Amino acid sequence: MPSDLIYDVGVNVGTDSAYYLHKGFRVVGIEASPPLADQLRLMFSNEIATGQYTLLNVGVAAEAGEFDFWVCDTKSEWSSFDRKIASRNGAEHHSVKVKTLRFDQIVAEHGIPLYCKVDIEGNDWLCLAGMDPQTRPRYVSIEMSYEKGDRDFKLLRDLGFKEYKIISQVSWSQPTQALISLNRKLPYRLRRISLAAEGLLRGVRSDGDWKFEFGSSGSFAESTPGRWHSFDEAYATWLKLHHLAKSGSSLGDWYDIHAR
């Protein structure tokens, strides 16, 4: 396993890739959206020329082929192979044909990364399904699904990941079960104030001279905030967040699951 290779699956506008490159890593960026891929080729033209950055304009899917990809015209991060995601809140969107590969095909060609960041709007699990215990990275992060996080946790466990963190993409801090229970009883506005305060106190908003932009995935591996948790502890936290979302009392955050 190369110690200097990171996969950025779901590059979007490139903020995470730029951070990994700044840290000195080689990066394989995977972005399905053709308009975004065109922008990224310009943004990382020097790094592509030197071989530090490899950009793949493909989607990760259950099978290799070519499928309709829905580009959200107003929010690039909502672009997805799932039209329901791209059209959230009535957003304007259009379809383009995009080449797809299985995740194991990408790993076979480009190598096993030290860390793999995945954020591909509903299809994160396909990357996990394309790994096995011998080809998985040392560290991985995926966007937490309120609805199907149980499936994702079980995939991670079956791959041999032992320790986990659930980290807010808004405050870059871990939600404690005590905070979740407290916020469940508060009005929405007070929940937002409580979360913001916790983020200021506990979140990791920079890494040396690098400041994380809103919407970025933040730090990774051992630089992530807080302690690592067992499967049972992390799953219990997800379950609380899942029940909050089902009851309509969601904290209003979205989260990543980090595993090692």
CSV table of C-alpha atoms in Angstrom, one decimal:
chain,number,residue,atom,x,y,z
A,1,MET,CA,0.0,0.0,0.0
A,2,PRO,CA,1.6,3.3,-1.1
A,3,SER,CA,1.8,5.7,1.9
A,4,ASP,CA,1.6,8.8,-0.3
A,5,LEU,CA,-1.6,8.0,-2.3
A,6,ILE,CA,-5.1,9.4,-1.6
A,7,TYR,CA,-8.3,8.8,-3.5
A,8,ASP,CA,-10.8,11.7,-3.7
A,9,VAL,CA,-14.0,10.1,-4.9
A,10,GLY,CA,-16.4,12.8,-5.7
A,11,VAL,CA,-14.0,15.7,-6.2
A,12,ASN,CA,-16.8,18.3,-6.9
A,13,VAL,CA,-15.0,21.8,-7.0
A,14,GLY,CA,-11.7,20.4,-5.8
A,15,THR,CA,-11.3,21.8,-2.3
A,16,ASP,CA,-10.4,18.4,-0.8
A,17,SER,CA,-8.0,17.5,-3.6
A,18,ALA,CA,-6.3,20.8,-3.2
A,19,TYR,CA,-5.8,20.1,0.5
A,20,TYR,CA,-4.4,16.6,-0.1
A,21,LEU,CA,-2.0,18.0,-2.8
A,22,HIS,CA,-0.9,20.7,-0.4
A,23,LYS,CA,0.0,18.0,2.1
A,24,GLY,CA,2.3,16.4,-0.5
A,25,PHE,CA,0.2,13.4,-1.4
A,26,ARG,CA,-0.4,12.0,-4.9
A,27,VAL,CA,-4.1,12.1,-5.6
A,28,VAL,CA,-6.4,10.1,-7.8
A,29,GLY,CA,-9.5,12.3,-8.2
A,30,ILE,CA,-12.7,10.7,-9.4
A,31,GLU,CA,-15.5,13.0,-10.7
A,32,ALA,CA,-18.4,11.9,-12.8
A,33,SER,CA,-19.7,15.4,-13.8
A,34,PRO,CA,-18.2,16.4,-17.2
A,35,PRO,CA,-18.6,20.2,-16.5
A,36,LEU,CA,-16.8,19.8,-13.2
A,37,ALA,CA,-14.1,17.6,-14.7
A,38,ASP,CA,-13.4,20.3,-17.3
A,39,GLN,CA,-12.9,22.9,-14.5
A,40,LEU,CA,-10.7,20.5,-12.5
A,41,ARG,CA,-8.4,19.9,-15.5
A,42,LEU,CA,-7.7,23.6,-15.6
A,43,MET,CA,-7.5,24.0,-11.8
A,44,PHE,CA,-4.9,21.1,-11.4
A,45,SER,CA,-3.2,21.4,-14.8
A,46,ASN,CA,0.3,21.7,-13.3
A,47,GLU,CA,-0.2,18.7,-10.9
A,48,ILE,CA,-1.7,16.6,-13.8
A,49,ALA,CA,1.4,17.5,-15.9
A,50,THR,CA,3.8,16.3,-13.2
A,51,GLY,CA,1.8,13.2,-12.4
A,52,GLN,CA,1.0,14.2,-8.9
A,53,TYR,CA,-2.7,14.4,-9.8
A,54,THR,CA,-4.7,11.9,-11.8
A,55,LEU,CA,-8.3,12.9,-12.8
A,56,LEU,CA,-10.8,10.3,-13.8
A,57,ASN,CA,-14.0,11.6,-15.4
A,58,VAL,CA,-16.0,8.5,-14.6
A,59,GLY,CA,-18.7,7.4,-12.2
A,60,VAL,CA,-18.4,4.5,-9.7
A,61,ALA,CA,-21.1,2.0,-10.3
A,62,ALA,CA,-22.0,-1.7,-9.8
A,63,GLU,CA,-20.9,-2.4,-13.3
A,64,ALA,CA,-18.7,-0.8,-16.0
A,65,GLY,CA,-20.6,0.8,-18.8
A,66,GLU,CA,-22.3,4.1,-19.7
A,67,PHE,CA,-25.3,5.6,-17.8
A,68,ASP,CA,-27.3,8.7,-17.5
A,69,PHE,CA,-25.8,11.1,-15.0
A,70,TRP,CA,-27.9,14.0,-13.7
A,71,VAL,CA,-26.1,17.3,-13.5
A,72,CYS,CA,-27.7,19.7,-11.0
A,73,ASP,CA,-27.5,23.2,-12.6
A,74,THR,CA,-27.7,25.1,-9.3
A,75,LYS,CA,-25.8,23.0,-6.8
A,76,SER,CA,-23.0,20.9,-8.3
A,77,GLU,CA,-22.7,18.8,-5.1
A,78,TRP,CA,-26.2,17.4,-5.8
A,79,SER,CA,-25.3,16.0,-9.2
A,80,SER,CA,-25.9,12.3,-9.1
A,81,PHE,CA,-26.8,9.1,-11.0
A,82,ASP,CA,-30.0,9.4,-8.9
A,83,ARG,CA,-32.3,11.9,-10.5
A,84,LYS,CA,-34.2,12.5,-7.2
A,85,ILE,CA,-31.0,13.8,-5.6
A,86,ALA,CA,-30.1,16.1,-8.6
A,87,SER,CA,-33.6,17.6,-8.6
A,88,ARG,CA,-33.9,18.3,-4.8
A,89,ASN,CA,-36.2,21.2,-4.0
A,90,GLY,CA,-37.2,21.5,-7.7
A,91,ALA,CA,-33.6,22.3,-8.8
A,92,GLU,CA,-33.0,22.6,-12.5
A,93,HIS,CA,-31.0,19.6,-13.9
A,94,HIS,CA,-30.1,17.8,-17.1
A,95,SER,CA,-28.7,14.4,-18.0
A,96,VAL,CA,-25.4,13.5,-19.7
A,97,LYS,CA,-24.0,10.1,-20.6
A,98,VAL,CA,-21.1,9.2,-18.3
A,99,LYS,CA,-18.7,6.2,-18.4
A,100,THR,CA,-18.7,4.1,-15.2
A,101,LEU,CA,-16.2,1.7,-13.6
A,102,ARG,CA,-16.4,-0.6,-10.7
A,103,PHE,CA,-14.3,0.6,-7.8
A,104,ASP,CA,-12.2,-2.6,-7.8
A,105,GLN,CA,-11.2,-1.8,-11.4
A,106,ILE,CA,-10.0,1.6,-10.4
A,107,VAL,CA,-7.9,0.2,-7.6
A,108,ALA,CA,-6.5,-2.5,-9.8
A,109,GLU,CA,-5.2,0.2,-12.2
A,110,HIS,CA,-4.1,2.9,-9.8
A,111,GLY,CA,-3.2,1.1,-6.6
A,112,ILE,CA,-4.4,0.8,-3.0
A,113,PRO,CA,-4.5,4.3,-1.3
A,114,LEU,CA,-3.6,5.1,2.2
A,115,TYR,CA,-6.9,7.0,2.5
A,116,CYS,CA,-10.0,7.1,0.4
A,117,LYS,CA,-12.5,9.9,0.8
A,118,VAL,CA,-15.9,9.1,-0.7
A,119,ASP,CA,-18.8,11.6,-1.2
A,120,ILE,CA,-20.8,10.6,-4.3
A,121,GLU,CA,-24.4,11.4,-3.4
A,122,GLY,CA,-26.0,8.2,-2.4
A,123,ASN,CA,-23.6,5.8,-4.0
A,124,ASP,CA,-20.8,5.8,-1.4
A,125,TRP,CA,-21.6,2.2,-0.5
A,126,LEU,CA,-20.5,1.1,-4.0
A,127,CYS,CA,-16.9,2.0,-3.2
A,128,LEU,CA,-17.1,-0.1,0.0
A,129,ALA,CA,-18.7,-3.0,-2.0
A,130,GLY,CA,-15.8,-2.8,-4.4
A,131,MET,CA,-13.2,-3.3,-1.7
A,132,ASP,CA,-12.1,-6.4,0.1
A,133,PRO,CA,-10.0,-6.8,3.3
A,134,GLN,CA,-6.8,-7.1,1.2
A,135,THR,CA,-7.4,-4.1,-1.0
A,136,ARG,CA,-9.0,-1.7,1.4
A,137,PRO,CA,-7.2,1.5,2.3
A,138,ARG,CA,-5.9,2.0,5.9
A,139,TYR,CA,-8.3,4.9,6.3
A,140,VAL,CA,-11.7,5.6,4.7
A,141,SER,CA,-14.4,8.2,5.0
A,142,ILE,CA,-17.9,8.2,3.5
A,143,GLU,CA,-20.9,10.5,3.8
A,144,MET,CA,-23.2,9.2,6.5
A,145,SER,CA,-26.6,8.0,5.4
A,146,TYR,CA,-29.4,8.8,7.9
A,147,GLU,CA,-31.5,6.1,6.2
A,148,LYS,CA,-29.0,3.3,5.3
A,149,GLY,CA,-26.1,3.9,7.7
A,150,ASP,CA,-26.6,0.4,9.2
A,151,ARG,CA,-25.8,-1.1,5.8
A,152,ASP,CA,-22.6,1.1,5.5
A,153,PHE,CA,-21.5,0.3,9.0
A,154,LYS,CA,-21.8,-3.4,8.3
A,155,LEU,CA,-19.9,-3.1,5.1
A,156,LEU,CA,-17.1,-1.3,7.0
A,157,ARG,CA,-17.0,-3.9,9.7
A,158,ASP,CA,-16.9,-6.8,7.2
A,159,LEU,CA,-13.9,-5.1,5.5
A,160,GLY,CA,-12.0,-5.2,8.8
A,161,PHE,CA,-12.3,-1.7,10.0
A,162,LYS,CA,-12.2,-1.7,13.8
A,163,GLU,CA,-12.5,2.0,14.9
A,164,TYR,CA,-14.8,4.8,13.8
A,165,LYS,CA,-15.6,8.5,14.1
A,166,ILE,CA,-18.8,10.3,13.0
A,167,ILE,CA,-17.8,13.9,12.2
A,168,SER,CA,-20.0,16.8,11.3
A,169,GLN,CA,-19.4,18.4,7.9
A,170,VAL,CA,-20.6,21.7,9.3
A,171,SER,CA,-18.7,22.0,12.6
A,172,TRP,CA,-16.0,19.4,11.9
A,173,SER,CA,-16.6,17.9,15.4
A,174,GLN,CA,-18.0,14.7,16.7
A,175,PRO,CA,-21.6,14.7,18.0
A,176,THR,CA,-21.7,13.3,21.6
A,177,GLN,CA,-24.6,11.2,22.6
A,178,ALA,CA,-25.2,13.6,25.5
A,179,LEU,CA,-25.4,16.5,23.0
A,180,ILE,CA,-27.7,14.6,20.7
A,181,SER,CA,-30.1,13.9,23.7
A,182,LEU,CA,-30.0,17.5,24.8
A,183,ASN,CA,-30.6,18.9,21.3
A,184,ARG,CA,-33.5,16.6,20.8
A,185,LYS,CA,-35.4,18.6,23.5
A,186,LEU,CA,-34.4,22.1,22.1
A,187,PRO,CA,-36.2,24.3,19.6
A,188,TYR,CA,-34.6,24.2,16.1
A,189,ARG,CA,-32.9,27.6,16.4
A,190,LEU,CA,-31.3,26.7,19.8
A,191,ARG,CA,-30.2,23.4,18.3
A,192,ARG,CA,-28.3,25.3,15.6
A,193,ILE,CA,-26.7,27.6,18.2
A,194,SER,CA,-25.7,24.6,20.3
A,195,LEU,CA,-24.1,22.9,17.4
A,196,ALA,CA,-22.2,26.0,16.3
A,197,ALA,CA,-20.9,26.5,19.8
A,198,GLU,CA,-19.7,22.9,20.0
A,199,GLY,CA,-18.0,23.3,16.6
A,200,LEU,CA,-16.1,26.4,17.7
A,201,LEU,CA,-15.0,24.6,20.9
A,202,ARG,CA,-14.2,21.1,19.5
A,203,GLY,CA,-14.0,21.3,15.7
A,204,VAL,CA,-10.8,21.1,13.6
A,205,ARG,CA,-11.2,24.1,11.2
A,206,SER,CA,-7.6,24.2,10.0
A,207,ASP,CA,-4.4,22.2,9.5
A,208,GLY,CA,-1.4,24.3,9.9
A,209,ASP,CA,-1.6,27.0,7.3
A,210,TRP,CA,-4.5,25.4,5.5
A,211,LYS,CA,-8.0,26.7,6.4
A,212,PHE,CA,-10.9,24.4,5.5
A,213,GLU,CA,-13.6,26.0,3.4
A,214,PHE,CA,-17.3,25.4,4.2
A,215,GLY,CA,-18.4,22.3,2.4
A,216,SER,CA,-14.9,20.6,2.4
A,217,SER,CA,-14.4,17.2,4.1
A,218,GLY,CA,-11.8,18.6,6.5
A,219,SER,CA,-9.0,16.6,8.0
A,220,PHE,CA,-8.5,12.9,7.7
A,221,ALA,CA,-6.9,9.9,9.3
A,222,GLU,CA,-5.2,10.7,12.6
A,223,SER,CA,-5.8,14.5,12.2
A,224,THR,CA,-9.5,14.1,12.7
A,225,PRO,CA,-10.9,15.5,16.0
A,226,GLY,CA,-11.7,13.4,19.0
A,227,ARG,CA,-11.1,9.8,19.9
A,228,TRP,CA,-11.8,6.7,17.9
A,229,HIS,CA,-14.8,4.6,18.9
A,230,SER,CA,-15.6,0.9,18.7
A,231,PHE,CA,-18.1,-0.3,16.2
A,232,ASP,CA,-20.8,-0.6,18.9
A,233,GLU,CA,-20.2,3.0,20.1
A,234,ALA,CA,-20.3,4.5,16.7
A,235,TYR,CA,-23.3,2.5,15.6
A,236,ALA,CA,-25.2,3.6,18.7
A,237,THR,CA,-24.4,7.3,17.8
A,238,TRP,CA,-25.7,6.7,14.2
A,239,LEU,CA,-28.8,5.0,15.6
A,240,LYS,CA,-29.6,8.1,17.7
A,241,LEU,CA,-29.1,10.4,14.7
A,242,HIS,CA,-31.2,8.0,12.5
A,243,HIS,CA,-34.1,8.1,15.0
A,244,LEU,CA,-33.9,11.9,15.3
A,245,ALA,CA,-34.1,12.2,11.5
A,246,LYS,CA,-37.1,9.8,11.3
A,247,SER,CA,-38.9,11.8,14.0
A,248,GLY,CA,-38.4,15.1,12.2
A,249,SER,CA,-36.0,16.3,14.9
A,250,SER,CA,-32.8,16.1,13.0
A,251,LEU,CA,-29.9,18.3,14.2
A,252,GLY,CA,-29.7,19.8,10.7
A,253,ASP,CA,-26.1,18.6,10.2
A,254,TRP,CA,-24.7,16.1,7.7
A,255,TYR,CA,-21.9,13.8,8.7
A,256,ASP,CA,-19.0,11.7,7.5
A,257,ILE,CA,-18.1,8.3,8.9
A,258,HIS,CA,-14.4,7.9,9.2
A,259,ALA,CA,-12.9,4.4,9.8
A,260,ARG,CA,-9.5,2.8,10.4
